[in-house]
Short mmCIF file of C-alpha atoms and ligand atoms in Angstrom, two decimals:
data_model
loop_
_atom_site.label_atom_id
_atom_site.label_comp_id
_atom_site.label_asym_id
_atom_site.label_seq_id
_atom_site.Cartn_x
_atom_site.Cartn_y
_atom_site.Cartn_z
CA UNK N 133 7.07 -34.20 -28.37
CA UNK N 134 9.30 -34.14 -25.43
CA UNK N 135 8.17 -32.04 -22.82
CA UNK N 136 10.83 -29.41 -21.63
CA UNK N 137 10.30 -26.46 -18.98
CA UNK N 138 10.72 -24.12 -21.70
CA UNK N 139 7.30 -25.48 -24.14
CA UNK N 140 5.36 -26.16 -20.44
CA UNK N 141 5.60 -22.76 -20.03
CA UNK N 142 5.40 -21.36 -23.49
CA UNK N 143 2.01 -24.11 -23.52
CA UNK N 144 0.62 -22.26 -20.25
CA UNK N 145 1.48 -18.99 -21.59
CA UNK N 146 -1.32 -19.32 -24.59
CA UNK N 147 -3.62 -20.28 -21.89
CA UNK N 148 -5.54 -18.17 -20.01
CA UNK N 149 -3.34 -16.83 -16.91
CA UNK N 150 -5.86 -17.89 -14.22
CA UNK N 151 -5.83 -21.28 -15.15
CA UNK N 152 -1.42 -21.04 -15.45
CA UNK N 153 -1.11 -20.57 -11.57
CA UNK N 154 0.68 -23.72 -10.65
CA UNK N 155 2.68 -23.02 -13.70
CA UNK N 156 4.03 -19.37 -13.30
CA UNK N 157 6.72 -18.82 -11.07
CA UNK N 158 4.50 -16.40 -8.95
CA UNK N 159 3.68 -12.67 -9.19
CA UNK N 160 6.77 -11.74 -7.06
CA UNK N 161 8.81 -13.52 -10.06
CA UNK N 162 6.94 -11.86 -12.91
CA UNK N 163 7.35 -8.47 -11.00
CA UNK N 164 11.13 -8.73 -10.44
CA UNK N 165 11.72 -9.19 -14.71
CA UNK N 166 11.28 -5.47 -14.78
CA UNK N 167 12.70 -4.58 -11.51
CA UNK N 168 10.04 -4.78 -9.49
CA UNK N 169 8.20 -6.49 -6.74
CA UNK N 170 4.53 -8.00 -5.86
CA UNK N 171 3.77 -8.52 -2.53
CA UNK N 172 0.73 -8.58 -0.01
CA UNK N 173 -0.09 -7.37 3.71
CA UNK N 174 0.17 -9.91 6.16
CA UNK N 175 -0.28 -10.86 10.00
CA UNK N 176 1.07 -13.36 12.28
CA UNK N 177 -2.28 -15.39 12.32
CA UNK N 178 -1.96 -15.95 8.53
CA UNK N 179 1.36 -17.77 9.09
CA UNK N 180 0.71 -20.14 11.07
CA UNK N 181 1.60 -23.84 10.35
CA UNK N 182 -1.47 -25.39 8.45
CA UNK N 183 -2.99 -21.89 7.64
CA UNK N 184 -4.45 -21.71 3.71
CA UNK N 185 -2.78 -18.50 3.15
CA UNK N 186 1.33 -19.68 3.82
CA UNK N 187 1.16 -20.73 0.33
CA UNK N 188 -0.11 -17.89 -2.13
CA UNK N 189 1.84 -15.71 0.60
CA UNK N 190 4.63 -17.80 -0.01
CA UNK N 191 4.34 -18.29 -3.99
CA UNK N 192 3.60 -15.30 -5.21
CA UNK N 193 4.62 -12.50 -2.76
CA UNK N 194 8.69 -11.00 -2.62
CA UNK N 195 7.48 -8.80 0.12
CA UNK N 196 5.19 -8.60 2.68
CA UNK N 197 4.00 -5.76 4.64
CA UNK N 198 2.47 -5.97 8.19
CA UNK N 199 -0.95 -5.12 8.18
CA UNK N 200 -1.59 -3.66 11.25
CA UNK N 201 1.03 -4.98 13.76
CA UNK N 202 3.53 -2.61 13.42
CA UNK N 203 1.37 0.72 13.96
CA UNK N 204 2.18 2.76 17.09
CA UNK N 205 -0.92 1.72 18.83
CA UNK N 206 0.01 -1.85 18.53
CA UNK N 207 2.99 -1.70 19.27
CA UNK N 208 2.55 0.91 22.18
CA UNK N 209 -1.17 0.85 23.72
CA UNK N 210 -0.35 3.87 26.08
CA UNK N 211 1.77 6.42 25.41
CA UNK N 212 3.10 5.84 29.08
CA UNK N 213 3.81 2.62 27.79
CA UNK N 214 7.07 1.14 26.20
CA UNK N 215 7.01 -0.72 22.91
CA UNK N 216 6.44 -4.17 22.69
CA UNK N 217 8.30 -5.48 19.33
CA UNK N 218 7.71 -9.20 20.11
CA UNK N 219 4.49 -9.82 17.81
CA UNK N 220 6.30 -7.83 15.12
CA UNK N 221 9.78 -9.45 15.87
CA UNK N 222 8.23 -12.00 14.73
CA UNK N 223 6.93 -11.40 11.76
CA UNK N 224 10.29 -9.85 10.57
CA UNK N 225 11.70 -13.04 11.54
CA UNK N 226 9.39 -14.98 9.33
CA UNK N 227 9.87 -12.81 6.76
CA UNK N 228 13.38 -13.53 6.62
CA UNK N 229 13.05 -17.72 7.07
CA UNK N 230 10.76 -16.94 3.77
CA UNK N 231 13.17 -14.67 2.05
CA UNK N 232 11.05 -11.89 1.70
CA UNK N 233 11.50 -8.28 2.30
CA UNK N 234 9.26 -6.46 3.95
CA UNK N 235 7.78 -2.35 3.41
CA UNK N 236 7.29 -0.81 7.18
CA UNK N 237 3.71 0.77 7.34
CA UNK N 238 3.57 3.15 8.91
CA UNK N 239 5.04 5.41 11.44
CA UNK N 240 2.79 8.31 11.99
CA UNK N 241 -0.83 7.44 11.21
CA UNK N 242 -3.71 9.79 12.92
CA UNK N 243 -5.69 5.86 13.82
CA UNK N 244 -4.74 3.08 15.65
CA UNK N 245 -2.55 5.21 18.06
CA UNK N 246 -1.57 4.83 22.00
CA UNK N 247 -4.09 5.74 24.11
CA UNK N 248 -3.08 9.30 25.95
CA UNK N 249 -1.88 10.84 22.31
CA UNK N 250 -4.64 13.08 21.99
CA UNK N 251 -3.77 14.95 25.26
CA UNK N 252 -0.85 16.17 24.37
CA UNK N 253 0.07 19.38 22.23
CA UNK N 254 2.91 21.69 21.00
CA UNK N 255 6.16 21.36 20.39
CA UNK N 256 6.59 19.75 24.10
CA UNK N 257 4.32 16.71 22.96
CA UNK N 258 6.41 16.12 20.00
CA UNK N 259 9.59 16.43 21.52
CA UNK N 260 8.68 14.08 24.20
CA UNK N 261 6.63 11.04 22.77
CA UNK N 262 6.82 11.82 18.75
CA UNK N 263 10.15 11.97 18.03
CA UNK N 264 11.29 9.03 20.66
CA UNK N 265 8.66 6.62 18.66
CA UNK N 266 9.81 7.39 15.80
CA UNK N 267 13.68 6.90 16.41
CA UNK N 268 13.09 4.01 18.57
CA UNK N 269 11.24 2.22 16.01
CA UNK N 270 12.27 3.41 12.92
CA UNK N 271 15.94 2.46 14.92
CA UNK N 272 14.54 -1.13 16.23
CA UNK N 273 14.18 -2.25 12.37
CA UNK N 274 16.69 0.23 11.33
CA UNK N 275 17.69 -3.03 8.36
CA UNK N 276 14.69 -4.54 8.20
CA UNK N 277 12.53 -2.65 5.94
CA UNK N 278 13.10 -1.90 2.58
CA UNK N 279 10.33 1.27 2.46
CA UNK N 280 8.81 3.12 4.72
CA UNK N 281 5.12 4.39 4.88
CA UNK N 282 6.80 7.30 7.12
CA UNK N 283 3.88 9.62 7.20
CA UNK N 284 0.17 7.72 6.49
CA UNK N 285 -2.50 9.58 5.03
CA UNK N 286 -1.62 13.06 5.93
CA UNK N 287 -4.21 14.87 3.28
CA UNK N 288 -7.64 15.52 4.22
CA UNK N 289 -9.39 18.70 2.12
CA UNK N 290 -12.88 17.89 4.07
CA UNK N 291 -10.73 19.35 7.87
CA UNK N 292 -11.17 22.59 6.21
CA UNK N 293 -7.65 23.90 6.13
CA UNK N 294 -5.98 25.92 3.21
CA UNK N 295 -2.98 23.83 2.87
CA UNK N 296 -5.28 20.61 2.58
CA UNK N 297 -3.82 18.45 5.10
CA UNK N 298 -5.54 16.18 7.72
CA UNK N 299 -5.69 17.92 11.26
CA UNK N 300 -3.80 14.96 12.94
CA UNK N 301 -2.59 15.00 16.22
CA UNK N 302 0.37 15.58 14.94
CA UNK N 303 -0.40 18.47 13.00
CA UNK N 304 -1.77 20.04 16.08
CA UNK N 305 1.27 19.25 17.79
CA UNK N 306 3.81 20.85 15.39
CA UNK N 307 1.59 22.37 12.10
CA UNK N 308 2.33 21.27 8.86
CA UNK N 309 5.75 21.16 9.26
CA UNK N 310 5.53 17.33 11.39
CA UNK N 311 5.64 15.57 8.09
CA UNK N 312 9.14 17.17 7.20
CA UNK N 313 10.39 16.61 11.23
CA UNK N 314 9.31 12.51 10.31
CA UNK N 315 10.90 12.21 7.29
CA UNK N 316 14.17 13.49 8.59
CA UNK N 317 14.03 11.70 11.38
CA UNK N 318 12.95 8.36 9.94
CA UNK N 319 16.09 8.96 7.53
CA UNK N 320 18.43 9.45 10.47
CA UNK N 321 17.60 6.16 11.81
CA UNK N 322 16.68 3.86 9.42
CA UNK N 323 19.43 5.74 6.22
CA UNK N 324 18.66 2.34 3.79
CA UNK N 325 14.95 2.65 3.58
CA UNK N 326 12.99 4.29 0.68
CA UNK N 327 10.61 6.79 2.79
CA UNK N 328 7.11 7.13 0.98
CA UNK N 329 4.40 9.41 2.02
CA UNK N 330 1.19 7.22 1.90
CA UNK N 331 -2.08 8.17 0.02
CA UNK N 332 -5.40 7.12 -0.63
CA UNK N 333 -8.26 8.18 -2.83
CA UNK N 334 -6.16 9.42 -5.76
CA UNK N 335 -7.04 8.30 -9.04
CA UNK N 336 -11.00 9.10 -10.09
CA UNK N 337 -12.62 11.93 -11.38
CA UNK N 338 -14.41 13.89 -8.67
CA UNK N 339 -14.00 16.86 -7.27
CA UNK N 340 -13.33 15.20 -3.85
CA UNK N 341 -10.28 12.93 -5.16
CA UNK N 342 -9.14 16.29 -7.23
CA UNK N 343 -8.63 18.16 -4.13
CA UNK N 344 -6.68 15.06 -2.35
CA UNK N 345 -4.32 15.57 -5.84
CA UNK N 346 -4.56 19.25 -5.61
CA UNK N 347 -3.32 19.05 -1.30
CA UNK N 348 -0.68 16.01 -1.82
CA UNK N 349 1.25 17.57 -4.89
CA UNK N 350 1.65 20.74 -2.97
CA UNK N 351 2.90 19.30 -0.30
CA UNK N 352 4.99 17.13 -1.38
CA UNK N 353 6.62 20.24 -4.00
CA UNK N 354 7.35 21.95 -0.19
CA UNK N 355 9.20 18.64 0.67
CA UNK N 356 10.97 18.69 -2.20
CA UNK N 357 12.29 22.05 -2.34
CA UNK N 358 13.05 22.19 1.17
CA UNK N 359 15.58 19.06 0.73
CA UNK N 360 13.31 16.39 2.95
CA UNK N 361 14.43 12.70 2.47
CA UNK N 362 11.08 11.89 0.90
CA UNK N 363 11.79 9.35 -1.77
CA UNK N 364 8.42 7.68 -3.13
CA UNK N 365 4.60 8.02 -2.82
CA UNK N 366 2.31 4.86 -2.07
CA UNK N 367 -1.07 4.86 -3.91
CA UNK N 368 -2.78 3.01 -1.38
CA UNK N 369 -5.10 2.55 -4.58
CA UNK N 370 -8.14 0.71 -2.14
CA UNK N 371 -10.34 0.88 -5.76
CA UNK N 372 -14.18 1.41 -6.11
CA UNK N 373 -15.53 0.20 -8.95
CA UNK N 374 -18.54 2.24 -9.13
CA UNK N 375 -16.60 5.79 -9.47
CA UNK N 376 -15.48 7.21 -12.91
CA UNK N 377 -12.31 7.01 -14.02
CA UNK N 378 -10.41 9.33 -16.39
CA UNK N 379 -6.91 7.90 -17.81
CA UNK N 380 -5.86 11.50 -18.91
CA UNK N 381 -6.45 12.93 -15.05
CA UNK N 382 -4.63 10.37 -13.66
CA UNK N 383 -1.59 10.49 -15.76
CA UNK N 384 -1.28 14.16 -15.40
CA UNK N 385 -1.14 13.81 -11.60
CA UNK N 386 1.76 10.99 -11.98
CA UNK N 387 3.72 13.07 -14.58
CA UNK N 388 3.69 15.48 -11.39
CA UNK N 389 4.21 13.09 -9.37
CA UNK N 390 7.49 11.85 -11.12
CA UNK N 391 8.77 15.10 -12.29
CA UNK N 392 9.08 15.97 -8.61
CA UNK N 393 12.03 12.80 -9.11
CA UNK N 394 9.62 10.22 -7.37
CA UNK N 395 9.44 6.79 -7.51
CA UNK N 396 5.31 5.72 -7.01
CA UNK N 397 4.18 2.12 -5.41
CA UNK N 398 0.85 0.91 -5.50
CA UNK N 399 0.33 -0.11 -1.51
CA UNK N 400 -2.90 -1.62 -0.08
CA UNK N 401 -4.26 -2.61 -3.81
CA UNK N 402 -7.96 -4.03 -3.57
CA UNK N 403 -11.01 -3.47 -5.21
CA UNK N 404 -14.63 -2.61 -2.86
CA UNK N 405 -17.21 -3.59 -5.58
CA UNK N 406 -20.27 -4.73 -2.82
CA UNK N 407 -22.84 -2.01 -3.65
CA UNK N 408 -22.86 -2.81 -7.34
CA UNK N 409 -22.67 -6.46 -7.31
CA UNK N 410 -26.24 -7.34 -6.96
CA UNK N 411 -27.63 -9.63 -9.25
CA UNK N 412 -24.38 -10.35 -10.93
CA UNK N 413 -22.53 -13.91 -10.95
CA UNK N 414 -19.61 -14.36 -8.93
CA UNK N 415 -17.26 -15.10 -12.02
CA UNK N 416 -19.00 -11.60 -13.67
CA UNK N 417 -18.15 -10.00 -9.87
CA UNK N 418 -14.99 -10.98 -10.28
CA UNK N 419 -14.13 -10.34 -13.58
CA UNK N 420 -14.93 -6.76 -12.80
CA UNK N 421 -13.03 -6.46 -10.02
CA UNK N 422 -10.28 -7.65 -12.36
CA UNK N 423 -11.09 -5.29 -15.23
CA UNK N 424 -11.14 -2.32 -12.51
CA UNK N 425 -7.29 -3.01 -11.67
CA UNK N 426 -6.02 -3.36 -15.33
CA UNK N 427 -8.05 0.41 -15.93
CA UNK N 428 -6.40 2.26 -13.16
CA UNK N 429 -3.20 0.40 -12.87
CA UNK N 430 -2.27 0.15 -16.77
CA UNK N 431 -0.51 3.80 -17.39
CA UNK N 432 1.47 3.53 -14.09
CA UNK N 433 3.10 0.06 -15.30
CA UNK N 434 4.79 1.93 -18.11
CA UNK N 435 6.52 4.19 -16.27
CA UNK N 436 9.95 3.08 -14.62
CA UNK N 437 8.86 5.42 -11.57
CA UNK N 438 6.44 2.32 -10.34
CA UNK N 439 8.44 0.26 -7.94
CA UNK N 440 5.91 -1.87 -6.89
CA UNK N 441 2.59 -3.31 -6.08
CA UNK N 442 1.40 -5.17 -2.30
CA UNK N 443 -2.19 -6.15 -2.29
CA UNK N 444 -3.61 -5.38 0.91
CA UNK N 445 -4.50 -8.85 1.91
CA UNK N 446 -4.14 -12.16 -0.48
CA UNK N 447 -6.97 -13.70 -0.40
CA UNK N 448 -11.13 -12.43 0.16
CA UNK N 449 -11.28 -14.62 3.25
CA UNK N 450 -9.27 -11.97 5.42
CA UNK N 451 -9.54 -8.81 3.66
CA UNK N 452 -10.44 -5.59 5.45
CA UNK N 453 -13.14 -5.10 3.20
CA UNK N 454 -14.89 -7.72 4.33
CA UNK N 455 -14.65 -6.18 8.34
CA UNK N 456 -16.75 -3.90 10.62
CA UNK N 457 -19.07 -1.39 8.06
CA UNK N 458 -17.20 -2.25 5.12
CA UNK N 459 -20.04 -3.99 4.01
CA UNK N 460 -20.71 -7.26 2.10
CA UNK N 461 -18.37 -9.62 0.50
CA UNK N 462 -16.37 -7.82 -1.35
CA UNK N 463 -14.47 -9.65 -4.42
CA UNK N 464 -11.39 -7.53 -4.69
CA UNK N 465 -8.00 -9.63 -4.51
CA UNK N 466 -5.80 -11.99 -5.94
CA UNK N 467 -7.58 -14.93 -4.46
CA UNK N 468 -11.25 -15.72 -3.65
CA UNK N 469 -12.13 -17.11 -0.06
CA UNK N 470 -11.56 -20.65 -0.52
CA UNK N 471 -7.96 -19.90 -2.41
CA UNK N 472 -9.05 -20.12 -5.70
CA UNK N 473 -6.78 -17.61 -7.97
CA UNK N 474 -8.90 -14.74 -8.68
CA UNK N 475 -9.22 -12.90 -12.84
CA UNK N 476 -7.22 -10.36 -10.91
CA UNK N 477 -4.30 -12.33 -9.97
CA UNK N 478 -4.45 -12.89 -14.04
CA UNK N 479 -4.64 -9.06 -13.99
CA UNK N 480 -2.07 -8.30 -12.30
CA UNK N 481 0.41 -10.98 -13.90
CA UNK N 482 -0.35 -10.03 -17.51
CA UNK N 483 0.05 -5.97 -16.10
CA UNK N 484 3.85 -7.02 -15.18
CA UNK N 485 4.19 -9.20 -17.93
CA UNK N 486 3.73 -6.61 -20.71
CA UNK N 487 5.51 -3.96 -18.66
CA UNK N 488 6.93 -2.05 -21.46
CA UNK N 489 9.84 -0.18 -18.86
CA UNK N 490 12.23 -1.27 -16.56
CA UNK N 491 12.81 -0.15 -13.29
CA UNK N 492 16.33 0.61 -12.16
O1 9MR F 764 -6.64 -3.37 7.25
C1 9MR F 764 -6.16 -2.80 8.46
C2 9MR F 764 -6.97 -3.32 9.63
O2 9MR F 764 -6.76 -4.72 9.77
C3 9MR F 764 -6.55 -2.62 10.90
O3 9MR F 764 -7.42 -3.01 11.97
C4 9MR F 764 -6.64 -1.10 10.70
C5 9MR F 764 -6.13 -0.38 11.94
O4 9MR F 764 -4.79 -0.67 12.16
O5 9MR F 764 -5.87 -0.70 9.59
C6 9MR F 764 -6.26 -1.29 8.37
O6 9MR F 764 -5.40 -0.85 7.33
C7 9MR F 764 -5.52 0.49 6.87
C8 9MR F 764 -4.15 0.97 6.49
O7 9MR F 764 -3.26 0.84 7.57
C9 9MR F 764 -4.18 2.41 5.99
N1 9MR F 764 -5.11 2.55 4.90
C10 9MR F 764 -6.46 2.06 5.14
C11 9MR F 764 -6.39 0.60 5.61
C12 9MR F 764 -7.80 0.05 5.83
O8 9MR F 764 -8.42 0.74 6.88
#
């Protein structure tokens, strides 16, 4: 039998998807059939000529998002400082030599911030180092990103207040109202983004994670009402596989979610499985990890709200999870340390392969 593209790939589709890698076209590819994309956070060291990670960064990813060189802090040490774009110039240039697009992440985080912030207060404070990062940032790569992480983890239940929200800087600065201010001026200088509000710790069944629900649907129903550009919400969905899950909870919260007229992307996807992986095999390790993703991840592929997914990291051998009091080595992304496709690459392809809705 002659062998044509079309049997090579329906041969590699009846095997199992890990061992199909060379074969598939890449998650970014599988993503885009129903709309959507499949990307990964990344950082100038991983692109470097010669460095392991250029090519599951370049295969599989349509976007990239910087992991941590475009927060305000590295980009402005001191708030008496200017910003210095050149590290993240950089990156956006790569980005576009590569052809991919790129999510901004994040203007307004309450970590990671110029030294000096916490000094300041009141409306003055915002008025006179707030809103000119924001515009001058948001304005510096007013093209470049496609969404925005405007406002980063801005619900925290455990500061005690009755509206839920995290007692940021920012918050002190201006009270709950700063997230609205962001949004509106994040849409004022960069109009073509997609603005999310950024979330973690959303999707088990706990009383903690309810509350987190409870606090982020309530404020982003004040958004809504009040008109605020606010167009998406990133499940930063960093997964623990030792916490319960409950399909029904979760669902409820995204038929919220979406009835508000969201869209939802899954944004710093891994999976912290160190505490429960004694004794067990790598490949069972793994596996789990793997089997954790297609559980929490399965009812939000069927709705055309999901834009997208970005791993946070590619491969083991540079995730966050494996850094300062994380603990362990954690087996929780597409690819293992030494490159090796992961069962949750496999995971996530057959996810947007039987993707029942399409995303327009
Ligand atoms: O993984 C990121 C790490 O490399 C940075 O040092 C840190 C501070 O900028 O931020 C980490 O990313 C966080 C993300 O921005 C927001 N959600 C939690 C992530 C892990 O801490």
């Amino acid at each position: 039998m002659r062998l044509t593209r079309r049997s090579f790939l329906a041969t590699c589709a009846s095997l199992p998807a890990v061992t199909a890698v060379a074969a598939d076209a890449g998650l970014g590819a599988l993503a885009a059939r129903s709309g959507r994309y499949f990307g990964a956070a990344v950082s100038t060291a991983l692109l470097t000529d010669g460095s392991a990670f250029v090519a599951p960064l370049e295969r599989d990813c349509s976007v990239w998002v910087p992991e941590w060189q475009l927060k305000w802090g590295a980009l402005t040490p001191a708030i008496t400082a200017a910003a210095d774009f050149t590290a993240m110039d950089g990156l956006v240039a790569a980005a576009r030599t590569a052809g991919k697009r790129m999510r901004g992440h994040t203007l307004l985080w309450h970590e990671h911030l110029p030294d000096g912030i916490e000094a300041l207060d009141g409306r003055g404070g915002w008025d006179s180092v707030v809103v000119p990062h924001i515009e001058t940032v948001a304005g510096h790569y007013r093209d470049a990103f496609f969404e925005w992480d405007v406002v980063n983890e801005a619900i925290e239940p455990r500061d005690g207040g009755a509206d839920l929200m995290r007692r940021t800087p920012f918050y002190r600065m201006l009270g709950p109202d700063y997230v609205a201010e962001a949004f509106r001026l994040a849409a004022e200088a960069a109009p073509s983004a997609r603005l999310y509000l950024n979330e973690d710790h959303l999707y088990y069944d706990d009383e903690a994670q309810e509350a987190r629900r409870v606090g982020l649907l309530a404020l982003l129903e004040r958004l809504v009402r009040a008109g605020v550009p606010v167009h998406g919400v990133g499940l930063q969905c960093h997964l623990d596989i030792r916490r319960r899950f409950d399909g029904r909870l979760f669902n409820r919260f995204l038929d919220e979610v979406t009835g508000l007229g969201l869209s939802v992307a899954v944004t710093e996807l891994d999976v912290r499985e160190h505490d429960d992986a004694a004794g067990r095999s790598l490949a069972r390790r793994r596996q789990r990890a793997a089997d954790e993703v297609t559980k929490v991840l399965d009812g939000l592929f069927d709705r055309s709200a999901l834009a997208g997914v970005t791993t946070w990291g590619i491969s083991d051998a540079d995730s966050w999870l494996r850094k300062g009091g994380q603990g362990g080595d954690n087996q929780g992304l597409p690819y293992g340390d030494t490159f090796q496709p992961t069962p949750m690459r496999a995971a996530l392809a057959a996810l947007f392969t039987a993707t029942r809705t399409r995303h327009d």
